[in-house]
Coordinates of C-alpha atoms and ligand atoms in Angstrom, one line a residue:
X1 CA -110.2 39.4 5.7
X2 CA -110.9 41.6 8.6
X3 CA -110.7 40.5 12.2
X4 CA -111.8 42.0 15.4
X5 CA -109.4 44.7 16.5
X6 CA -109.2 43.6 20.1
X7 CA -110.3 40.6 22.0
X8 CA -114.0 40.3 22.5
X9 CA -115.0 41.0 26.1
X10 CA -116.9 38.1 27.6
X11 CA -120.2 38.7 26.0
X12 CA -123.3 37.2 27.6
X13 CA -126.9 37.3 26.6
X14 CA -127.8 38.2 30.2
X15 CA -125.6 41.4 29.9
X16 CA -127.2 42.2 26.6
X17 CA -130.7 41.8 28.0
X18 CA -129.8 44.1 30.8
X19 CA -128.3 46.7 28.5
X20 CA -130.9 46.5 25.8
X21 CA -134.2 45.9 27.6
X22 CA -136.4 46.8 24.5
X23 CA -134.7 44.5 22.0
X24 CA -136.1 41.0 21.3
X25 CA -133.2 38.6 22.0
X26 CA -133.5 34.9 21.2
X27 CA -130.7 32.5 22.1
X28 CA -132.8 29.3 21.8
X29 CA -131.0 26.5 19.9
X30 CA -133.7 26.6 17.3
X31 CA -133.3 30.3 16.5
X32 CA -129.5 30.0 16.5
X33 CA -129.6 27.0 14.2
X34 CA -132.1 28.7 11.8
X35 CA -130.0 31.8 11.6
X36 CA -126.6 30.1 11.2
X37 CA -126.4 30.4 7.4
X38 CA -128.0 31.6 4.2
X39 CA -128.8 29.6 1.0
X40 CA -125.2 29.1 0.1
X41 CA -123.2 26.0 1.0
X42 CA -121.2 28.0 3.6
X43 CA -122.2 26.5 6.9
X44 CA -121.3 29.6 9.1
X45 CA -119.6 29.4 12.5
X46 CA -121.3 27.0 14.9
X47 CA -121.5 29.3 18.0
X48 CA -123.1 32.6 17.4
X49 CA -124.2 34.4 20.6
X50 CA -127.8 35.4 20.0
X51 CA -130.4 36.4 17.4
X52 CA -131.5 40.0 18.0
X53 CA -134.7 41.4 16.4
X54 CA -134.7 45.2 16.7
X55 CA -137.9 47.1 16.1
X56 CA -136.5 50.5 15.3
X57 CA -133.5 52.5 14.2
X58 CA -133.0 53.6 17.8
X59 CA -132.8 50.0 18.9
X60 CA -130.2 49.2 16.2
X61 CA -128.2 52.2 17.3
X62 CA -128.3 51.1 21.0
X63 CA -127.3 47.6 20.1
X64 CA -124.4 48.6 17.8
X65 CA -123.1 51.1 20.4
X66 CA -123.1 48.3 23.0
X67 CA -121.5 45.8 20.6
X68 CA -118.9 48.2 19.6
X69 CA -118.0 49.1 23.2
X70 CA -117.7 45.4 24.0
X71 CA -116.2 44.3 20.7
X72 CA -119.0 41.9 19.9
X73 CA -119.3 41.0 16.3
X74 CA -122.6 41.8 14.6
X75 CA -123.9 40.0 11.5
X76 CA -126.8 41.8 9.8
X77 CA -129.4 39.5 8.3
X78 CA -132.4 39.8 6.1
X79 CA -134.2 36.6 5.1
X80 CA -130.9 34.9 4.4
X81 CA -131.6 34.1 0.8
X82 CA -128.1 35.2 -0.1
X83 CA -126.0 32.6 -1.9
X84 CA -122.5 33.6 -1.0
X85 CA -122.4 33.1 2.8
X86 CA -122.5 36.9 3.4
X87 CA -125.1 36.5 6.2
X88 CA -123.6 33.3 7.7
X89 CA -123.0 33.3 11.4
X90 CA -119.7 34.3 13.1
X91 CA -118.8 32.8 16.5
X92 CA -119.8 34.9 19.4
X93 CA -121.8 37.3 17.1
X94 CA -125.1 39.0 17.5
X95 CA -127.1 37.9 14.5
X96 CA -129.0 41.1 13.7
X97 CA -132.3 40.0 12.2
X98 CA -133.9 43.1 10.5
X99 CA -137.0 41.4 9.4
X100 CA -139.2 42.9 12.1
X101 CA -138.5 46.4 10.6
X102 CA -140.9 45.7 7.8
X103 CA -142.9 48.8 7.3
X104 CA -143.4 50.7 4.0
X105 CA -143.1 54.2 5.5
X106 CA -144.6 55.9 2.5
X107 CA -145.0 56.3 -1.2
X108 CA -144.7 59.8 -2.7
X109 CA -146.3 59.8 -6.2
X110 CA -145.2 63.4 -6.9
X111 CA -141.5 62.9 -6.2
X112 CA -141.8 59.3 -7.4
X113 CA -140.1 57.7 -4.4
X114 CA -140.9 55.1 -1.8
X115 CA -139.5 55.0 1.8
X116 CA -139.3 51.6 3.4
X117 CA -137.7 49.8 6.3
X118 CA -135.0 47.1 5.5
X119 CA -137.2 44.1 6.4
X120 CA -139.8 44.8 3.7
X121 CA -140.1 42.0 1.2
X122 CA -139.1 43.3 -2.2
X123 CA -142.2 42.0 -4.0
X124 CA -144.4 43.7 -1.4
X125 CA -142.7 47.1 -2.1
X126 CA -143.2 46.5 -5.8
X127 CA -146.9 45.6 -5.3
X128 CA -147.4 48.7 -3.1
X129 CA -145.8 50.9 -5.8
X130 CA -148.0 49.2 -8.5
X131 CA -151.1 49.9 -6.5
X132 CA -150.3 53.6 -7.0
X133 CA -149.6 53.2 -10.7
X134 CA -145.8 53.3 -10.1
X135 CA -143.0 50.8 -10.7
X136 CA -140.2 49.5 -8.6
X137 CA -137.8 48.1 -11.2
X138 CA -135.4 45.7 -9.5
X139 CA -136.6 42.1 -9.9
X140 CA -134.3 39.5 -8.5
X141 CA -135.7 36.0 -8.8
X142 CA -135.9 36.0 -5.0
X143 CA -138.1 39.1 -5.0
X144 CA -140.9 37.2 -3.1
X145 CA -138.5 36.0 -0.4
X146 CA -135.7 38.5 0.0
X147 CA -135.7 41.8 1.9
X148 CA -135.1 45.3 0.5
X149 CA -132.2 45.7 3.0
X150 CA -130.6 42.5 1.8
X151 CA -131.1 43.6 -1.8
X152 CA -129.4 46.9 -1.1
X153 CA -126.6 45.4 0.9
X154 CA -125.8 42.9 -1.9
X155 CA -126.7 45.3 -4.8
X156 CA -129.0 42.6 -6.1
X157 CA -129.5 42.2 -9.8
X158 CA -132.0 40.0 -11.5
X159 CA -133.8 39.9 -14.9
X160 CA -134.6 43.5 -15.6
X161 CA -131.1 45.0 -15.2
X162 CA -130.4 45.4 -18.9
X163 CA -133.1 48.1 -19.1
X164 CA -133.3 49.4 -15.5
X165 CA -130.0 48.6 -13.9
X166 CA -129.1 46.8 -10.7
X167 CA -130.6 47.7 -7.3
X168 CA -128.0 50.6 -7.0
X169 CA -129.7 52.5 -9.8
X170 CA -133.0 52.5 -7.8
X171 CA -131.6 53.6 -4.4
X172 CA -132.0 57.3 -3.8
X173 CA -130.7 57.5 -0.2
X174 CA -130.2 55.5 3.0
X175 CA -130.6 55.9 6.7
X176 CA -127.8 53.8 8.2
X177 CA -126.4 53.1 11.6
X178 CA -122.6 53.1 11.9
X179 CA -120.7 50.6 14.0
X180 CA -120.5 53.0 16.9
X181 CA -124.2 53.6 16.9
X182 CA -124.2 56.9 15.0
X183 CA -127.4 57.3 12.9
X184 CA -126.9 59.1 9.6
X185 CA -128.7 59.8 6.3
X186 CA -126.4 59.4 3.3
X187 CA -127.8 62.1 1.1
X188 CA -130.9 64.2 0.5
X189 CA -133.7 62.6 -1.5
X190 CA -133.2 65.0 -4.4
X191 CA -132.6 63.5 -7.9
X192 CA -129.3 65.3 -8.1
X193 CA -126.7 66.2 -5.5
X194 CA -122.9 66.6 -5.8
X195 CA -122.6 67.7 -2.1
X196 CA -120.0 65.3 -0.6
X197 CA -118.7 61.9 -1.6
X198 CA -121.2 59.2 -2.6
X199 CA -121.7 57.4 0.7
X200 CA -124.8 55.8 -0.6
X201 CA -122.8 54.2 -3.4
X202 CA -120.2 52.9 -0.9
X203 CA -122.8 51.3 1.3
X204 CA -124.9 49.7 -1.5
X205 CA -123.3 46.3 -2.0
X206 CA -121.2 46.4 1.1
X207 CA -122.7 43.2 2.4
X208 CA -123.3 44.4 6.0
X209 CA -119.6 45.3 6.5
X210 CA -119.8 49.1 6.6
X211 CA -123.1 50.0 8.3
X212 CA -126.5 48.6 9.1
X213 CA -129.2 49.9 6.7
X214 CA -132.3 51.0 8.7
X215 CA -134.3 52.9 6.1
X216 CA -134.2 53.0 2.3
X217 CA -135.6 55.6 -0.1
X218 CA -136.0 54.2 -3.6
X219 CA -136.8 55.8 -6.9
X220 CA -140.0 54.7 -8.6
X221 CA -140.8 55.0 -12.3
X222 CA -144.0 55.3 -14.2
X223 CA -145.7 51.9 -14.8
X224 CA -144.3 50.3 -17.9
X225 CA -146.5 48.7 -20.6
X226 CA -147.5 45.0 -20.3
X227 CA -144.6 42.6 -20.8
X228 CA -144.6 40.7 -24.1
X229 CA -141.8 38.3 -25.2
X230 CA -140.2 36.3 -28.0
X231 CA -138.6 32.9 -27.4
X232 CA -135.8 31.6 -29.7
X233 CA -134.4 28.1 -29.8
X234 CA -131.0 27.6 -31.4
X235 CA -128.9 24.6 -32.5
X236 CA -125.8 26.0 -30.7
X237 CA -124.8 28.1 -27.7
X238 CA -122.7 30.3 -30.0
X239 CA -125.7 31.1 -32.2
X240 CA -127.9 31.9 -29.2
X241 CA -125.3 34.2 -27.8
X242 CA -124.7 35.9 -31.1
X243 CA -128.5 36.6 -31.2
X244 CA -128.7 38.0 -27.7
X245 CA -125.7 40.1 -28.2
X246 CA -127.2 41.7 -31.3
X247 CA -130.4 42.5 -29.4
X248 CA -128.5 43.9 -26.4
X249 CA -126.4 46.2 -28.5
X250 CA -129.3 47.3 -30.7
X251 CA -131.5 50.3 -30.3
X252 CA -134.5 48.4 -29.0
X253 CA -133.4 47.7 -25.4
X254 CA -135.4 44.8 -24.0
X255 CA -136.7 44.7 -20.5
X256 CA -135.4 41.2 -20.0
X257 CA -132.8 39.2 -22.0
X258 CA -132.2 35.7 -20.7
X259 CA -130.3 32.7 -21.9
X260 CA -130.1 29.0 -21.0
X261 CA -128.2 26.2 -22.7
X262 CA -129.5 22.7 -23.3
X263 CA -128.3 21.4 -19.9
X264 CA -130.2 24.1 -18.1
X265 CA -133.3 23.1 -19.9
X266 CA -132.7 19.5 -19.0
X267 CA -132.3 20.4 -15.3
X268 CA -135.6 22.4 -15.3
X269 CA -137.4 19.6 -17.0
X270 CA -136.2 17.0 -14.5
X271 CA -137.3 19.3 -11.6
X272 CA -140.6 20.3 -13.1
X273 CA -141.7 17.8 -15.8
X274 CA -144.5 20.0 -17.1
X275 CA -142.4 23.2 -17.3
X276 CA -142.8 25.1 -20.6
X277 CA -139.2 24.4 -21.8
X278 CA -138.5 22.6 -25.0
X279 CA -137.3 19.0 -25.1
X280 CA -134.6 19.5 -27.7
X281 CA -132.6 22.7 -28.0
X282 CA -129.0 23.5 -27.3
X283 CA -129.8 27.1 -26.6
X284 CA -132.8 29.0 -25.4
X285 CA -133.1 32.8 -25.5
X286 CA -136.0 35.1 -24.3
X287 CA -136.3 38.7 -25.2
X288 CA -139.1 40.7 -23.4
X289 CA -140.3 44.2 -24.1
X290 CA -142.4 46.3 -21.7
X291 CA -142.4 49.4 -23.9
X292 CA -145.5 51.6 -23.7
X293 CA -145.0 52.6 -27.3
X294 CA -143.4 50.5 -30.0
X295 CA -143.8 47.1 -28.3
X296 CA -144.9 45.6 -31.6
X297 CA -141.8 46.9 -33.4
X298 CA -139.6 45.6 -30.6
X299 CA -141.1 42.1 -30.9
X300 CA -140.7 42.1 -34.7
X301 CA -137.1 43.2 -34.3
X302 CA -136.3 40.4 -31.8
X303 CA -137.9 37.9 -34.1
X304 CA -135.9 39.0 -37.0
X305 CA -132.7 38.9 -35.1
X306 CA -133.4 35.4 -33.7
X307 CA -134.2 34.2 -37.2
X308 CA -131.1 35.7 -38.8
X309 CA -129.0 34.1 -36.1
X310 CA -130.2 30.7 -37.1
X311 CA -133.0 30.0 -34.6
X312 CA -134.9 26.7 -35.3
X313 CA -137.9 28.0 -33.5
X314 CA -139.0 31.6 -33.0
X315 CA -142.2 32.0 -31.1
X316 CA -144.1 34.8 -29.3
X317 CA -145.7 34.2 -25.9
X318 CA -149.3 34.5 -26.8
X319 CA -150.5 35.8 -23.4
X320 CA -149.3 37.4 -20.2
X321 CA -149.9 34.0 -18.5
X322 CA -147.8 32.1 -21.0
X323 CA -145.0 34.6 -20.6
X324 CA -145.2 34.4 -16.9
X325 CA -145.0 30.6 -17.1
X326 CA -141.9 30.8 -19.2
X327 CA -140.3 33.3 -16.8
X328 CA -141.2 31.1 -13.9
X329 CA -139.5 28.2 -15.5
X330 CA -136.4 30.4 -15.9
X331 CA -136.6 31.4 -12.2
X332 CA -136.6 27.7 -11.4
X333 CA -133.1 27.1 -12.9
X334 CA -131.3 27.6 -9.6
X335 CA -133.6 25.3 -7.6
X336 CA -133.4 22.7 -10.4
X337 CA -129.6 22.6 -10.6
X338 CA -129.0 19.9 -8.1
X339 CA -131.2 17.5 -10.0
X340 CA -128.8 17.3 -12.9
X341 CA -126.3 14.9 -11.3
X342 CA -127.1 15.0 -7.6
X343 CA -124.8 17.8 -6.5
X344 CA -124.1 21.3 -7.8
X345 CA -122.4 24.6 -7.1
X346 CA -123.4 27.8 -8.8
X347 CA -121.1 30.5 -10.1
X348 CA -122.0 34.1 -10.8
X349 CA -119.5 35.4 -13.4
X350 CA -120.0 38.6 -15.5
X351 CA -117.9 39.5 -18.5
X352 CA -118.3 42.2 -21.1
X353 CA -121.0 40.9 -23.4
X354 CA -118.6 40.6 -26.3
X355 CA -116.6 38.0 -24.2
X356 CA -119.6 35.7 -23.5
X357 CA -118.8 33.5 -26.5
X358 CA -115.2 33.2 -25.4
X359 CA -116.3 32.3 -21.9
X360 CA -118.6 29.6 -23.1
X361 CA -115.9 28.2 -25.4
X362 CA -113.6 27.8 -22.3
X363 CA -116.1 25.8 -20.4
X364 CA -115.4 22.4 -22.0
X365 CA -111.8 22.5 -20.8
X366 CA -112.9 23.2 -17.2
X367 CA -115.4 20.3 -17.4
X368 CA -112.6 17.9 -18.5
X369 CA -110.1 19.2 -16.0
X370 CA -112.4 18.7 -13.0
X371 CA -114.7 15.9 -14.2
X372 CA -117.8 18.0 -13.8
X373 CA -120.7 19.0 -16.1
X374 CA -121.4 22.7 -16.5
X375 CA -124.7 24.2 -17.5
X376 CA -124.7 27.9 -18.6
X377 CA -127.7 30.2 -18.1
X378 CA -128.3 33.7 -16.9
X379 CA -128.8 37.3 -17.6
X380 CA -126.9 37.6 -20.8
X381 CA -128.1 41.1 -21.4
X382 CA -125.8 42.1 -18.5
X383 CA -123.0 39.6 -19.5
X384 CA -123.9 37.8 -16.3
X385 CA -124.0 34.0 -16.3
X386 CA -124.6 31.6 -13.4
X387 CA -122.6 28.5 -14.5
X388 CA -124.0 25.5 -12.7
X389 CA -121.2 23.1 -12.0
X390 CA -122.9 19.7 -11.5
X391 CA -121.2 16.6 -10.1
X392 CA -122.1 13.1 -9.0
X393 CA -121.7 13.0 -5.3
X394 CA -118.7 11.0 -4.3
X395 CA -115.5 11.4 -2.3
X396 CA -113.7 14.6 -3.4
X397 CA -116.4 15.5 -6.0
X398 CA -117.6 18.6 -4.2
X399 CA -114.0 19.9 -3.7
X400 CA -113.5 19.4 -7.5
X401 CA -116.7 21.3 -8.3
X402 CA -115.6 24.2 -6.0
X403 CA -112.2 24.3 -7.8
X404 CA -114.1 24.3 -11.1
X405 CA -116.1 27.4 -10.0
X406 CA -112.9 29.1 -9.0
X407 CA -111.4 28.3 -12.4
X408 CA -114.5 29.7 -14.2
X409 CA -114.1 32.8 -12.0
X410 CA -110.5 33.2 -13.1
X411 CA -111.5 32.7 -16.8
X412 CA -114.1 35.5 -16.4
X413 CA -111.4 37.7 -14.8
X414 CA -109.0 37.0 -17.7
X415 CA -111.7 38.1 -20.1
X416 CA -112.0 41.4 -18.3
X417 CA -114.9 40.3 -16.1
X418 CA -115.7 39.5 -12.5
X419 CA -116.2 36.5 -10.2
X420 CA -119.5 37.9 -9.0
X421 CA -122.0 39.9 -11.1
X422 CA -124.7 40.1 -8.4
X423 CA -124.5 37.5 -5.7
X424 CA -121.7 39.1 -3.7
X425 CA -118.4 38.0 -2.2
X426 CA -119.6 36.8 1.2
X427 CA -117.4 34.0 2.3
X428 CA -117.7 31.9 -0.8
X429 CA -116.0 34.2 -3.3
X430 CA -113.2 35.4 -1.0
X431 CA -110.6 33.1 -2.6
X432 CA -111.2 34.8 -6.0
X433 CA -110.7 38.3 -4.7
X434 CA -106.9 38.5 -5.0
X435 CA -107.0 37.8 -8.7
X436 CA -109.8 40.4 -9.3
X437 CA -108.5 43.5 -7.5
X438 CA -105.1 45.2 -7.6
X439 CA -103.3 45.0 -4.3
X440 CA -103.6 48.8 -4.0
X441 CA -107.4 48.7 -4.5
X442 CA -107.8 45.9 -2.0
X443 CA -105.7 47.8 0.5
X444 CA -107.8 51.0 -0.1
X445 CA -111.0 49.0 0.4
X446 CA -109.8 47.6 3.7
X447 CA -108.8 51.1 4.9
X448 CA -112.3 52.4 4.0
X449 CA -113.7 49.5 6.0
X450 CA -111.5 50.4 9.0
X451 CA -112.7 54.1 8.8
X452 CA -116.3 53.0 9.0
X453 CA -115.8 50.3 11.5
X454 CA -112.5 50.7 13.4
X455 CA -113.1 47.8 15.7
X456 CA -114.1 45.5 12.9
X457 CA -117.4 44.4 14.5
X458 CA -119.6 44.5 11.4
X459 CA -119.8 41.1 9.6
X460 CA -116.1 40.3 10.2
X461 CA -114.3 37.9 7.8
X462 CA -116.6 38.6 4.9
X463 CA -116.3 40.6 1.6
X464 CA -112.6 41.7 2.0
Ligands
LIG1 C1 -134.2 31.3 -5.4 C2 -133.3 32.5 -5.3 C3 -133.2 33.3 -6.4 C4 -132.3 34.4 -6.3 N1 -132.2 35.3 -7.4 C5 -131.4 36.3 -7.3 C6 -131.3 37.2 -8.4 O1 -132.0 37.1 -9.4 N2 -130.4 38.2 -8.3 C7 -129.6 38.4 -7.2 O2 -128.8 39.4 -7.2 N3 -129.7 37.6 -6.2 C8 -130.5 36.5 -6.2 N4 -130.6 35.7 -5.1 C9 -129.7 35.9 -4.0 C10 -130.4 36.7 -2.8 O3 -131.8 36.6 -2.8 C11 -130.0 38.2 -2.8 O4 -128.6 38.3 -2.6 C12 -130.7 39.0 -1.8 O5 -130.4 40.4 -2.0 C13 -130.5 38.7 -0.4 O6 -131.5 39.3 0.4 P1 -131.8 38.8 1.9 O7 -132.8 39.6 2.5 O8 -132.0 37.3 1.8 O9 -130.4 39.1 2.6 P2 -129.4 38.1 3.4 O10 -129.1 36.9 2.6 O11 -130.0 37.9 4.8 O12 -128.1 39.0 3.6 C14 -127.3 39.3 2.5 C15 -126.3 40.3 2.8 O13 -126.8 41.6 3.2 C16 -126.5 42.0 4.5 N5 -127.7 42.7 5.0 C17 -128.9 42.2 5.0 N6 -129.7 43.2 5.5 C18 -129.0 44.2 5.8 C19 -129.2 45.5 6.4 N7 -130.4 45.9 6.7 N8 -128.1 46.3 6.6 C20 -126.9 46.0 6.3 N9 -126.6 44.8 5.7 C21 -127.6 43.9 5.5 C22 -126.1 40.7 5.2 O14 -125.2 41.0 6.2 C23 -125.4 39.9 4.1 O15 -124.1 40.4 3.9 C24 -131.4 34.6 -5.2 C25 -131.6 33.7 -4.1 C26 -132.4 32.6 -4.2 C27 -132.5 31.7 -3.0

């Protein structure tokens, strides 16, 4: 964990107002309460100083220069849809709400890039690209509610990573403001450059701890073909995972490859009774193609693999609407989780795909040890599962569920994997860091943080 290098000077909103006359500052109890935490269960510190809403890079720069000089912590925030507590408040902090910087600066169809401010909602950027016949590939399930800046700062994943990679793969360059107010661009917008170290790569996924992202240039692709998909239902988790692994390692890379076990299906059905998920299946797998050429062959191949692996049902989505309804049901897994037993905590492990079966086999032991029920679903094409640890609310039950998530994280680490595939470390996953990274790597990481932010003002206490 990082802490402020020196004691904060007595910061006051009045002094901030005087120093930053152009920046919208809101210290109303309503604003402070609304910005105190994200969608995780991490409450955030109770006494942040103020919510600041800059309108430009220059305002971000002035604000950071002031905060740095006065050792005031700054917590960058998008729409706070994060699920690891990364955007949660810190006592005495300026909560830097970047949602007012929400302009799509431009789309260049020749160079196939888009330039956007950090507060742009991800699905709005995707729609703007689509209106020019282009494609912004990252598709987290929160695309309609999360910001591009938040996606870049968390290196968000989602359902299309097996084919198009995580957000990192779509980021061409960044304009950022360093902790002392310096504005810089991380690289030219060329496809290639080997000039200098990869600063873009360092800042992507840094969860607001290295710099504030004020403009993002992303790569666009030619529009893919229409999505078409095949659903397979299996008698066992092992058979479902065997099938998805065969598809993932085959030559016909799907655009989406998703998995849910029977308990996930039960959770969704409880939440949305008319959701298009089957009543009886122990495993559900969906393989989607968006190929412009060869889509029919892709679908046939997915069907054959599902059948070979022992699927009891193999079925094509008959229309775009039907496929979208199936995908929407899958997106509802996280919001459905609590309905299983009344309380739930979600993990975010990723393992090499070959270790998915071993991970799922280890789950029963964790259930018994902590008296919880675990549902397994996620982006199996990336080896990324979001184990839902469900519990019946009672004294001590939540603490047991948290411990179960930590044990699952360690199981993933033992299998060569990670405690977080896409949600980030934030506050929630900090306890699992020491078992994931070698002491020398952790130390190097903290020294890099200190170089970027010597006074430790940016999102202190998170990520490291
Ligand atoms: C229903 C639902 C579905 C989700 N599905 C997915 C999914 O499929 N895949 C996935 O990866 N995540 C998913 N998430 C998690 C979340 O949406 C992502 O982590 C998202 O990237 C957060 O974006 P945000 O704008 O809400 O950022 P916030 O939560 O506000 O912030 C997240 C982090 O980014 C930092 N940050 C934000 N903006 C900036 C900036 N401009 N400069 C520097 N740092 C910044 C913050 O300090 C914080 O550390 C989901 C969440 C929900 C609620």
